[in-house]
Tab-separated table of C-alpha atoms and ligand atoms in Angstrom:
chain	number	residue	atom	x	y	z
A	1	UNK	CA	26.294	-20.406	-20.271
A	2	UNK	CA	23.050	-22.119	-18.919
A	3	UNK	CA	20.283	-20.078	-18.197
A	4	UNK	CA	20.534	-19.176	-14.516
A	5	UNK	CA	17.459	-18.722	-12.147
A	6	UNK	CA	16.580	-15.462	-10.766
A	7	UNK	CA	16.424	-15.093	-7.026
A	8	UNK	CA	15.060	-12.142	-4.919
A	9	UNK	CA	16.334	-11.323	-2.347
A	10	UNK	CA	15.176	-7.809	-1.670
A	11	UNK	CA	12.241	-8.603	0.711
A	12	UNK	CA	13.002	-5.789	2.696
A	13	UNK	CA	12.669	-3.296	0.017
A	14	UNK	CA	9.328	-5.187	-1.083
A	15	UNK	CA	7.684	-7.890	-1.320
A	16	UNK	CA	5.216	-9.739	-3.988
A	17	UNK	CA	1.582	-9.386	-3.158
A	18	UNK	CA	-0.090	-12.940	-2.449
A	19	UNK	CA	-2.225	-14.490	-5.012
A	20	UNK	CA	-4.826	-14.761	-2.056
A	21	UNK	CA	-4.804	-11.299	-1.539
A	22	UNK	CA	-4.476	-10.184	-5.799
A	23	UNK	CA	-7.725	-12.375	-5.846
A	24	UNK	CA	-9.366	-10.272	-2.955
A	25	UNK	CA	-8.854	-6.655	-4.560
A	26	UNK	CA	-9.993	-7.866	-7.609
A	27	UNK	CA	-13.468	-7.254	-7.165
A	28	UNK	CA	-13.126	-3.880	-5.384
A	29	UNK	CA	-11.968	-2.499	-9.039
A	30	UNK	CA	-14.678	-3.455	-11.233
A	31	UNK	CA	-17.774	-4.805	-8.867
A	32	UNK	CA	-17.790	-3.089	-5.499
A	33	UNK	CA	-16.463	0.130	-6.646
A	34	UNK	CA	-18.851	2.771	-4.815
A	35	UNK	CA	-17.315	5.698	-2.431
A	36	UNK	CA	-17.277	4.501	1.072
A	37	UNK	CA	-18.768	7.528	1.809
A	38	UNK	CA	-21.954	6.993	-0.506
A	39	UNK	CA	-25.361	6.657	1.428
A	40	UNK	CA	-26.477	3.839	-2.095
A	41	UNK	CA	-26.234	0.198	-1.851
A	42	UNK	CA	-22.840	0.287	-3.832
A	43	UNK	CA	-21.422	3.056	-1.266
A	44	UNK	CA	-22.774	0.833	1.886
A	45	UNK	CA	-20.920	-2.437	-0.013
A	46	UNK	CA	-17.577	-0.246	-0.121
A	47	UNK	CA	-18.069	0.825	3.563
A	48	UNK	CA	-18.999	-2.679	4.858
A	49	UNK	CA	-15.291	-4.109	2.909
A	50	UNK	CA	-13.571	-0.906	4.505
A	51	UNK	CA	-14.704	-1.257	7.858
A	52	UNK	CA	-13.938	-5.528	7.632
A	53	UNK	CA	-10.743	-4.932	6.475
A	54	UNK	CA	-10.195	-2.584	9.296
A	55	UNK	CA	-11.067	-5.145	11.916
A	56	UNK	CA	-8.551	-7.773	10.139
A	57	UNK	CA	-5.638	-4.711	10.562
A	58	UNK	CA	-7.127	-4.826	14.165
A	59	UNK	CA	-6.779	-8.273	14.734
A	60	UNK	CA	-2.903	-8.789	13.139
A	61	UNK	CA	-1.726	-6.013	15.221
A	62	UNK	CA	-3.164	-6.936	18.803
A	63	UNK	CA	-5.498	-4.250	19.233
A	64	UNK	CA	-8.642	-3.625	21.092
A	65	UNK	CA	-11.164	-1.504	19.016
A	66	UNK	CA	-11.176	-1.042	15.195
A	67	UNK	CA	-11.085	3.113	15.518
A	68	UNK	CA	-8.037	2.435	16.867
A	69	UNK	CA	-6.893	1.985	13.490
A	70	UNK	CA	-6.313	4.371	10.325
A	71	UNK	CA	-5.863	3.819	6.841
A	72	UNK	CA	-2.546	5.691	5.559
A	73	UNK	CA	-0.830	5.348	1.870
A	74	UNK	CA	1.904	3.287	3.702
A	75	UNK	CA	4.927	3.548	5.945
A	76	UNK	CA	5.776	6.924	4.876
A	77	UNK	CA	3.015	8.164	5.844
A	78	UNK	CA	2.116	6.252	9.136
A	79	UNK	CA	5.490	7.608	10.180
A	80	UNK	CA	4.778	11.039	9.756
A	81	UNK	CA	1.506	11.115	10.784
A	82	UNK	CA	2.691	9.570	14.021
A	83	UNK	CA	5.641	11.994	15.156
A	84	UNK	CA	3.994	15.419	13.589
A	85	UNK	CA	0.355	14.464	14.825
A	86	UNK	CA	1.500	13.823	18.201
A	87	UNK	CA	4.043	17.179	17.863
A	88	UNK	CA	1.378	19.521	16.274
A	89	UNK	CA	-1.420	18.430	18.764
A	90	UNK	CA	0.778	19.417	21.638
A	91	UNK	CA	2.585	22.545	20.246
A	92	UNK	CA	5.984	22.065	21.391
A	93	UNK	CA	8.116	19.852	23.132
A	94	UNK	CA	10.728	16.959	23.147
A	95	UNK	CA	11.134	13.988	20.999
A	96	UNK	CA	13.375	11.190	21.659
A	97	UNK	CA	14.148	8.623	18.462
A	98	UNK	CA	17.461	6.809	17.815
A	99	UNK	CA	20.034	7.600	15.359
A	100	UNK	CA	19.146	4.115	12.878
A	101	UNK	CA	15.634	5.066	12.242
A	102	UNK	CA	14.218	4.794	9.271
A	103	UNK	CA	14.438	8.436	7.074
A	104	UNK	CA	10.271	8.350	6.883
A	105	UNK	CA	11.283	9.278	11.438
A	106	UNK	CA	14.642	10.639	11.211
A	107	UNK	CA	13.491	13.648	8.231
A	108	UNK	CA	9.876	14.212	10.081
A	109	UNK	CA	11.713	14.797	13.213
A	110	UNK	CA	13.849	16.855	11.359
A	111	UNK	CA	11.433	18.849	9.932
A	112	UNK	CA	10.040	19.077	13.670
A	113	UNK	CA	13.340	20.136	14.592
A	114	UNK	CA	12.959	23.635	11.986
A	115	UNK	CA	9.390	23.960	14.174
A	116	UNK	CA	10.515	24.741	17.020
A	117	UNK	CA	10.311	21.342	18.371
A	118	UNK	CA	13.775	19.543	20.312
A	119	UNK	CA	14.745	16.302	19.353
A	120	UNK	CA	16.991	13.279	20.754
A	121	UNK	CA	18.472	10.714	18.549
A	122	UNK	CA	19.990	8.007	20.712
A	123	UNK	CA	23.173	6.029	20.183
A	124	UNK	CA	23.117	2.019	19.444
A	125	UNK	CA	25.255	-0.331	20.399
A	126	UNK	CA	27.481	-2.131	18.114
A	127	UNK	CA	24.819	-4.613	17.309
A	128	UNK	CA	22.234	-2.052	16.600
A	129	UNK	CA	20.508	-2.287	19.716
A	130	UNK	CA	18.760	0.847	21.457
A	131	UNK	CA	19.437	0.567	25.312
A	132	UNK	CA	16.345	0.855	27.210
A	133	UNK	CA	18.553	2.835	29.996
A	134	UNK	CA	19.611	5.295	27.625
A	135	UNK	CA	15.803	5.898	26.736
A	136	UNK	CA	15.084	6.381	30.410
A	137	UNK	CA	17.832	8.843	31.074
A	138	UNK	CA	16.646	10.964	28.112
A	139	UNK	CA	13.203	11.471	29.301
A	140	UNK	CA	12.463	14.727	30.229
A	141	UNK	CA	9.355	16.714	32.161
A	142	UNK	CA	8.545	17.794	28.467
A	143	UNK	CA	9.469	14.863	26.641
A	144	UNK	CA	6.426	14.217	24.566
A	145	UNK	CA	7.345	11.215	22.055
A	146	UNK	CA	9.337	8.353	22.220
A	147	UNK	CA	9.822	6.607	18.541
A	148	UNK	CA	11.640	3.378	18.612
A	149	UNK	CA	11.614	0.772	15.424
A	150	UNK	CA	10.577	-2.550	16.188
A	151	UNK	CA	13.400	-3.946	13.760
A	152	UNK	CA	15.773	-2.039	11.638
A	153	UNK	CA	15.188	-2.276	7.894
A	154	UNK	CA	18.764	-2.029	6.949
A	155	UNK	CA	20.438	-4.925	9.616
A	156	UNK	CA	17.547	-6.645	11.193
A	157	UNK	CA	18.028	-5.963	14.648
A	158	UNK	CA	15.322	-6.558	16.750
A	159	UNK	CA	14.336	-4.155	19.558
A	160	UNK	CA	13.301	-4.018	22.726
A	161	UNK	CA	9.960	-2.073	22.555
A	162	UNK	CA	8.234	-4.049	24.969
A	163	UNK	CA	10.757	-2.558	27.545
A	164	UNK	CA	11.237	0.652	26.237
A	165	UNK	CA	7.168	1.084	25.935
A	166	UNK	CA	6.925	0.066	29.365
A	167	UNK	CA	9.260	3.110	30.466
A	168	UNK	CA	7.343	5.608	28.767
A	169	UNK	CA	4.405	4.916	29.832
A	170	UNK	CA	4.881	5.004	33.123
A	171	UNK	CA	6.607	8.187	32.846
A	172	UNK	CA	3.181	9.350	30.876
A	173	UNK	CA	5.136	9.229	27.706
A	174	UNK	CA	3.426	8.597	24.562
A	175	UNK	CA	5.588	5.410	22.720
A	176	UNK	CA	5.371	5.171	18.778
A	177	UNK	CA	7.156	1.788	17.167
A	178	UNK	CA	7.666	1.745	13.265
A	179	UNK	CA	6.958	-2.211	12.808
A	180	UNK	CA	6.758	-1.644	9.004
A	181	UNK	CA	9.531	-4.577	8.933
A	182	UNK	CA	8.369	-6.204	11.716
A	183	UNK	CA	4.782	-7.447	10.951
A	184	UNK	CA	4.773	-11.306	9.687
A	185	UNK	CA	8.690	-11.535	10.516
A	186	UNK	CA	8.067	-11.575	14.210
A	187	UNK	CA	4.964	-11.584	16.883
A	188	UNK	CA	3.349	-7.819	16.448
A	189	UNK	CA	1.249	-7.215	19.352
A	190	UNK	CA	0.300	-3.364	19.990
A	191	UNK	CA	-0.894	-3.855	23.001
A	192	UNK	CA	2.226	-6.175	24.444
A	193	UNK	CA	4.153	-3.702	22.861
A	194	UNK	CA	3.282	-0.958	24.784
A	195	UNK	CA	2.540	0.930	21.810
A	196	UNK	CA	0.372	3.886	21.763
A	197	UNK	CA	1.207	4.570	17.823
A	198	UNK	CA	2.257	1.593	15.737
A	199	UNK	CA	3.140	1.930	11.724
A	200	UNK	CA	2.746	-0.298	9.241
A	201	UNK	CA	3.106	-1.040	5.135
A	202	UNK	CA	1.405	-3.682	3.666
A	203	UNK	CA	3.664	-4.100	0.935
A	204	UNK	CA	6.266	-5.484	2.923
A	205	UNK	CA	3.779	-8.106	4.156
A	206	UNK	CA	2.976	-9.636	0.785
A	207	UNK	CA	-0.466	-6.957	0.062
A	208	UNK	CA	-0.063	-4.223	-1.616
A	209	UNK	CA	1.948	-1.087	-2.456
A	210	UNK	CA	0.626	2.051	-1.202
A	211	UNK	CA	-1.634	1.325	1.429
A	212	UNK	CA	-0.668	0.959	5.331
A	213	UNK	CA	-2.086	1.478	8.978
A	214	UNK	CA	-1.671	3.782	11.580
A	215	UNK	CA	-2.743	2.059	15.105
A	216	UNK	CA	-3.301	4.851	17.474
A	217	UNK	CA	-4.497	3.800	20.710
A	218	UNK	CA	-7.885	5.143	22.126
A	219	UNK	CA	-7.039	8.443	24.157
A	220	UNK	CA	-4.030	9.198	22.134
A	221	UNK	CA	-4.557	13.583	20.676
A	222	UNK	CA	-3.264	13.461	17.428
A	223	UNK	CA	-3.477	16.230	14.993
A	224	UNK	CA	-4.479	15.490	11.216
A	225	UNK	CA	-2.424	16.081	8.512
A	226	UNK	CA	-4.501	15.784	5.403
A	227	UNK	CA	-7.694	18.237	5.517
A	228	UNK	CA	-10.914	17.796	2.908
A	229	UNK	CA	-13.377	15.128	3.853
A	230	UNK	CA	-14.765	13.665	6.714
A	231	UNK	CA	-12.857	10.099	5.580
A	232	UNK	CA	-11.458	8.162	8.777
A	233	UNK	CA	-13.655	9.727	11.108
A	234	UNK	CA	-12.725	13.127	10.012
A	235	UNK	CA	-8.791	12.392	11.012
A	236	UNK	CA	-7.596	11.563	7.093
A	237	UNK	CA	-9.337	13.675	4.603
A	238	UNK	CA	-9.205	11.694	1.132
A	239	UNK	CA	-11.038	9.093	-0.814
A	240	UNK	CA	-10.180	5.454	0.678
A	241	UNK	CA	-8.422	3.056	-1.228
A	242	UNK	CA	-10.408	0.212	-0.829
A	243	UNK	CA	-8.900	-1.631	-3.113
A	244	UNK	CA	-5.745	-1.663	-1.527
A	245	UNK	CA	-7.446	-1.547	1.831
A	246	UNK	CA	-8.992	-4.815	1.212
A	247	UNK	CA	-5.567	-6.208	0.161
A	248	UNK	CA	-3.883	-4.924	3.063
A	249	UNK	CA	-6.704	-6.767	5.315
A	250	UNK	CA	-6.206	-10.140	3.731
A	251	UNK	CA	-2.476	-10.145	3.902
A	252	UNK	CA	-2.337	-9.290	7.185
A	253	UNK	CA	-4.379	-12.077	8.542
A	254	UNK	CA	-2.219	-14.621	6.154
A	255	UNK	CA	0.994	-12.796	7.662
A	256	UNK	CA	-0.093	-13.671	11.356
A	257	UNK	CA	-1.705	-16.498	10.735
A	258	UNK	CA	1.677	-17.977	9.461
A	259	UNK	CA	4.381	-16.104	11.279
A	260	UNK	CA	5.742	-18.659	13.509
A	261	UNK	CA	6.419	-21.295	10.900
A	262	UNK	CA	7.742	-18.785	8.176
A	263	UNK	CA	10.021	-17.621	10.608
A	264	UNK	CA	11.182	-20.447	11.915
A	265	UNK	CA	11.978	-21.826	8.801
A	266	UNK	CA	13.554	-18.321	7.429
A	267	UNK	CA	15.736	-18.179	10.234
A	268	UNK	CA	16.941	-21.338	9.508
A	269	UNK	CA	17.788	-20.672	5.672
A	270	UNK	CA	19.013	-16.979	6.969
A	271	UNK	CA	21.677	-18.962	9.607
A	272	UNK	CA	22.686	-21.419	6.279
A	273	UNK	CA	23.222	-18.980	4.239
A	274	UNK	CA	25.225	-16.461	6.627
A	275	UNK	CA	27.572	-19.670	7.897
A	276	UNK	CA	27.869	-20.659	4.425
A	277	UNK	CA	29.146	-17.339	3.112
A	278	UNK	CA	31.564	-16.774	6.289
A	279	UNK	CA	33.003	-20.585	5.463
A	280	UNK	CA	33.233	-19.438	1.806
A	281	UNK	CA	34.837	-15.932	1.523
A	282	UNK	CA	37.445	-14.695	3.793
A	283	UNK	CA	37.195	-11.450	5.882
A	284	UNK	CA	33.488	-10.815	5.663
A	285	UNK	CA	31.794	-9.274	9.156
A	286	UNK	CA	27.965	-9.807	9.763
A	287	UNK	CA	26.082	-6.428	10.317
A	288	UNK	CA	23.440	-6.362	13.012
A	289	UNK	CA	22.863	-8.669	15.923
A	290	UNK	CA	23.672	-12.166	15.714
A	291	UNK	CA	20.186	-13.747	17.003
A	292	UNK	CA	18.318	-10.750	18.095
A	293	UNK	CA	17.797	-10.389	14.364
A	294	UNK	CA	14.527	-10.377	11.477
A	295	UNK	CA	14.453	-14.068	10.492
A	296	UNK	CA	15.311	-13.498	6.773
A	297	UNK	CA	17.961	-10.293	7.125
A	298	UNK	CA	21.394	-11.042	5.976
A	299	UNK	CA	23.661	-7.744	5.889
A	300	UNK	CA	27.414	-8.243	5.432
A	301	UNK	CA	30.567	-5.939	4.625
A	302	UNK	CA	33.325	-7.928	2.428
A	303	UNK	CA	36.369	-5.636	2.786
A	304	UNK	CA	38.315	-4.685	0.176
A	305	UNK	CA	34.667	-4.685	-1.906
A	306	UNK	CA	32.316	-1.843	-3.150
A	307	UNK	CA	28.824	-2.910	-2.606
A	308	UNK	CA	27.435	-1.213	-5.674
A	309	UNK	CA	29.877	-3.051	-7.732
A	310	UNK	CA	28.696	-6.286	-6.108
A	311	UNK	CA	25.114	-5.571	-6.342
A	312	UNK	CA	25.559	-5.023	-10.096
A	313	UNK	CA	27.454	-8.347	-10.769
A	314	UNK	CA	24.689	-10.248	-8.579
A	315	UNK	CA	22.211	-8.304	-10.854
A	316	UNK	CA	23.891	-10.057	-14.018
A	317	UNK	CA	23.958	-13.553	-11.857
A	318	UNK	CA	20.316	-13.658	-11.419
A	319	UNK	CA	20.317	-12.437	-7.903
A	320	UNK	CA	18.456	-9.439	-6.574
A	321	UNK	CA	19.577	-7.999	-3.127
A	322	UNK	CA	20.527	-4.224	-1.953
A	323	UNK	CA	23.412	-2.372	-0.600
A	324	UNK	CA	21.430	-0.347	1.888
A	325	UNK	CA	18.108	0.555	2.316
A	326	UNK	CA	16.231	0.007	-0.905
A	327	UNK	CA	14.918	3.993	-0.310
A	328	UNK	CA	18.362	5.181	-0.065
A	329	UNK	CA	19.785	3.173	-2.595
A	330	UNK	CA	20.827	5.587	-5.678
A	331	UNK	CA	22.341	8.309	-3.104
A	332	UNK	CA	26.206	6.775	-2.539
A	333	UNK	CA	26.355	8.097	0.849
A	334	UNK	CA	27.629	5.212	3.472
A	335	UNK	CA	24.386	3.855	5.170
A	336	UNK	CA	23.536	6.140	8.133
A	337	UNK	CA	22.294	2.918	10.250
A	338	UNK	CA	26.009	1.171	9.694
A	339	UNK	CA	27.502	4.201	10.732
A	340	UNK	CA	25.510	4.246	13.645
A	341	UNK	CA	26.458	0.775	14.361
A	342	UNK	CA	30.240	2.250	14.153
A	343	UNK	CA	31.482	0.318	10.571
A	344	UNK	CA	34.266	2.540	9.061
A	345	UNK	CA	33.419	4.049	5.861
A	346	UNK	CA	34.866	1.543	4.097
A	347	UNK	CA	33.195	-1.096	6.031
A	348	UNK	CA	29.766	0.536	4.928
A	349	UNK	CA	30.377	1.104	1.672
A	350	UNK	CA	31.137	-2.802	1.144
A	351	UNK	CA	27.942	-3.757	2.769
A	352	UNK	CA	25.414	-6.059	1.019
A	353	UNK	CA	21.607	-6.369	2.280
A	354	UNK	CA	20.075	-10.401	1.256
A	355	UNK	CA	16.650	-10.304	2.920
A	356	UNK	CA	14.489	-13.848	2.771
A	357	UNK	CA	11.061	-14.228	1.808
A	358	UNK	CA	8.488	-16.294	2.987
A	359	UNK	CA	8.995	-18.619	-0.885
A	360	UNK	CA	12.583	-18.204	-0.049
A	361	UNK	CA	14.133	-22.023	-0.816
A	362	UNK	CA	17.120	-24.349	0.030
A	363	UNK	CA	17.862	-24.305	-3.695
A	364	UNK	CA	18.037	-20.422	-3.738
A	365	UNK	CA	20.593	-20.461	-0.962
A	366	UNK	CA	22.654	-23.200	-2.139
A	367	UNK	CA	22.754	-21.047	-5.470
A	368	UNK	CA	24.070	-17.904	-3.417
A	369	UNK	CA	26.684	-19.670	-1.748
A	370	UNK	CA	27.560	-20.892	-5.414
A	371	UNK	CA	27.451	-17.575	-7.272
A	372	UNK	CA	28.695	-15.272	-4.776
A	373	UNK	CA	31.896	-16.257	-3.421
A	374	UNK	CA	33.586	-15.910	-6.977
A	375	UNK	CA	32.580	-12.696	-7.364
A	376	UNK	CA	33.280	-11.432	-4.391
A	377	UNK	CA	36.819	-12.657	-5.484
A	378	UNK	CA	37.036	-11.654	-8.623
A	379	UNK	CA	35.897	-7.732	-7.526
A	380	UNK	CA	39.508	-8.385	-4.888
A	381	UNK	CA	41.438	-8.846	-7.347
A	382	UNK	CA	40.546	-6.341	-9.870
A	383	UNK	CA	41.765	-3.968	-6.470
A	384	UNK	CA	44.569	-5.361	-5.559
B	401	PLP	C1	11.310	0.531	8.743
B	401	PLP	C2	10.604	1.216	7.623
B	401	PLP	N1	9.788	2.266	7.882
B	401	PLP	C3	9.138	2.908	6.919
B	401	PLP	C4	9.257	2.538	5.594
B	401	PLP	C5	8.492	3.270	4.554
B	401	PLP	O1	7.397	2.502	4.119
B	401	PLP	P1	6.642	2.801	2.735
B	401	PLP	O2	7.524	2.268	1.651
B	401	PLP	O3	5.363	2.024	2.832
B	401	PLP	O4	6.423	4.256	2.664
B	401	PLP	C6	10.101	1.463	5.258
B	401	PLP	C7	10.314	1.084	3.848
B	401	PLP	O5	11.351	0.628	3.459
B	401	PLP	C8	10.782	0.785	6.314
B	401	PLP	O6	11.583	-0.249	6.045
């Protein structure tokens, strides 16, 4: 058998970091390594790379004033920081979040839920979609947080924070989107957004892993959750990680500087590859909304297939992809965001996750279409 190329196609679960930005950390392990927080030349170096980096992050997510941004060890994090800061600095109230969130939202709010705190977790539509309406009917006189995803991780769907932002605030209502998958994929603009908190991971923008940003916009009480040092203006206790920091500021100002045209032409291998597939194997649905989608998320359910059983024979074809959410993945439970969407069990269970990258090529989908379709058939008729 010839040797057959690997493809990834796991861009949602990660992504590679950019030469560019491998070449701009380099120096911030070896040569500029002084504590931001050190009064010495090498501790003023550190601080002047720290607080650069910060005004790229500003710049790639359409905000106004560098403080309004913070330094977090990724999505995780900013996600957390974002519903329990805004919780703990008011003591008590209600939340309102949706039921396809990602787990870094739905298990904070949870854990909210044990304080004392009341949460909502809306419905989506069949598409994935949150309904603006249904935010505005949930709001309450001591509704505190609304926490919407700009785009799910799991089926793409794009949604309509602008909207939903605009509700909130004029109902006072304090508006936190988790863009982690929407920054390079599609325009990120805080401030259009009608964000007041905004999360994101640089590692699914082509920097690194374990470094992201919490925009929190000037005004906004929000309680700390790591106490020590006086690090991020006394809101994140902890050493920064420049390195990473630095990475995180060059990749975002590649990601924005080339969003349009990597979308446009991911959405156009994305649309190949999902028509190709549906010509190609019979009874095979497409998960998540049909434009109102992240340019390179494919998510399908092939009945009559397991997707761990498919993901395993792509594996041994060269082909890297998911069957949920890559921080799921392991647990066999159906996917709480197809659920949500209102696949069967079944349905779920025989989802598969291809998600495009920005080096994403012609010759990688025309392999797909060429590897997958046989397998998919040969898994039926092991079953029937
Ligand atoms: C929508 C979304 N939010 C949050 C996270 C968590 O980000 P991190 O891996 O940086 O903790 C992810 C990661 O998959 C995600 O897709």
């Amino acid at each position: 058998m010839p040797a057959q190329s690997r493809i990834y196609l796991d861009n949602a679960a990660t992504t590679a970091c950019a030469p560019q930005v491998l070449e701009a950390m380099l120096p911030y392990f070896t040569q500029v390594y002084g504590n931001a927080s050190s009064v010495h030349t090498f501790g003023r170096e550190a601080r002047r790379a720290l607080e650069q980096a910060r005004r790229q992050v500003m710049r790639g997510l359409g905000a106004k004033h560098p403080q309004e941004i913070l330094f977090t060890s990724g999505g995780t994090e900013g996600d957390n920081w974002a519903l329990k800061g805004v919780a703990l600095a008011r003591g008590a109230g209600h939340i309102i979040t949706t039921a396809i969130e990602h787990h870094a939202v739905l298990h904070a709010c949870q854990w909210l839920e044990t304080q004392g705190f009341e949460v909502t977790y809306l419905p989506v539509d069949g598409n994935g979609l949150v309904s603006p309406a249904d935010v505005e009917r949930a709001l309450r006189p001591d509704t505190i947080l609304v926490s919407v995803m700009a785009a799910n991780n799991e089926v793409g769907t794009i949604q309509p924070v602008a909207e939903i932002g605009a509700i909130c605030r004029a109902r006072g209502v304090l508006f936190h989107t988790d863009a982690v998958q929407a920054l390079g994929a599609i325009a990120v603009d805080a401030e259009a957004m009608n964000a007041d908190l905004l999360t994101l991971s640089a590692h699914k923008f082509h920097g690194p892993k374990g470094v992201g940003a919490l925009y929190v916009r000037r005004g906004v009480k929000l309680a700390s959750l790591l106490h020590g040092g006086a690090q991020e203006r006394g809101f994140r206790a902890g050493t920064e990680n420049l390195p990473g920091i630095v990475g995180m500021g060059k990749a975002i100002e590649l990601a924005t500087a080339h969003q349009a045209e990597n979308a446009a032409r991911m959405t156009r291998l994305r649309d190949r590859l999902i028509r190709g597939l549906q010509e190609r194997v019979r009874d095979v649905r497409l998960n998540g909304h049909p434009t109102q989608r992240l340019p390179g998320n494919v998510n399908l359910s092939f009945a009559g297939v397991e997707g761990e059983a498919l993901l395993l024979r792509l594996d041994l074809a060269g082909i890297a992809a998911s069957s949920g959410s890559a921080c799921t993945s392991g647990a066999l439970d159906p996917s709480h965001v197809l659920m949500a969407l209102g696949l069967t069990e079944a349905q779920a269970q025989g989802s598969l996750r291809l998600t495009l990258g920005t080096d994403t090529t012609d010759a990688d989908i025309d392999a797909v279409l060429e590897r997958l379709p046989p397998i998919v058939a040969d898994l039926r008729s092991m079953r029937y």
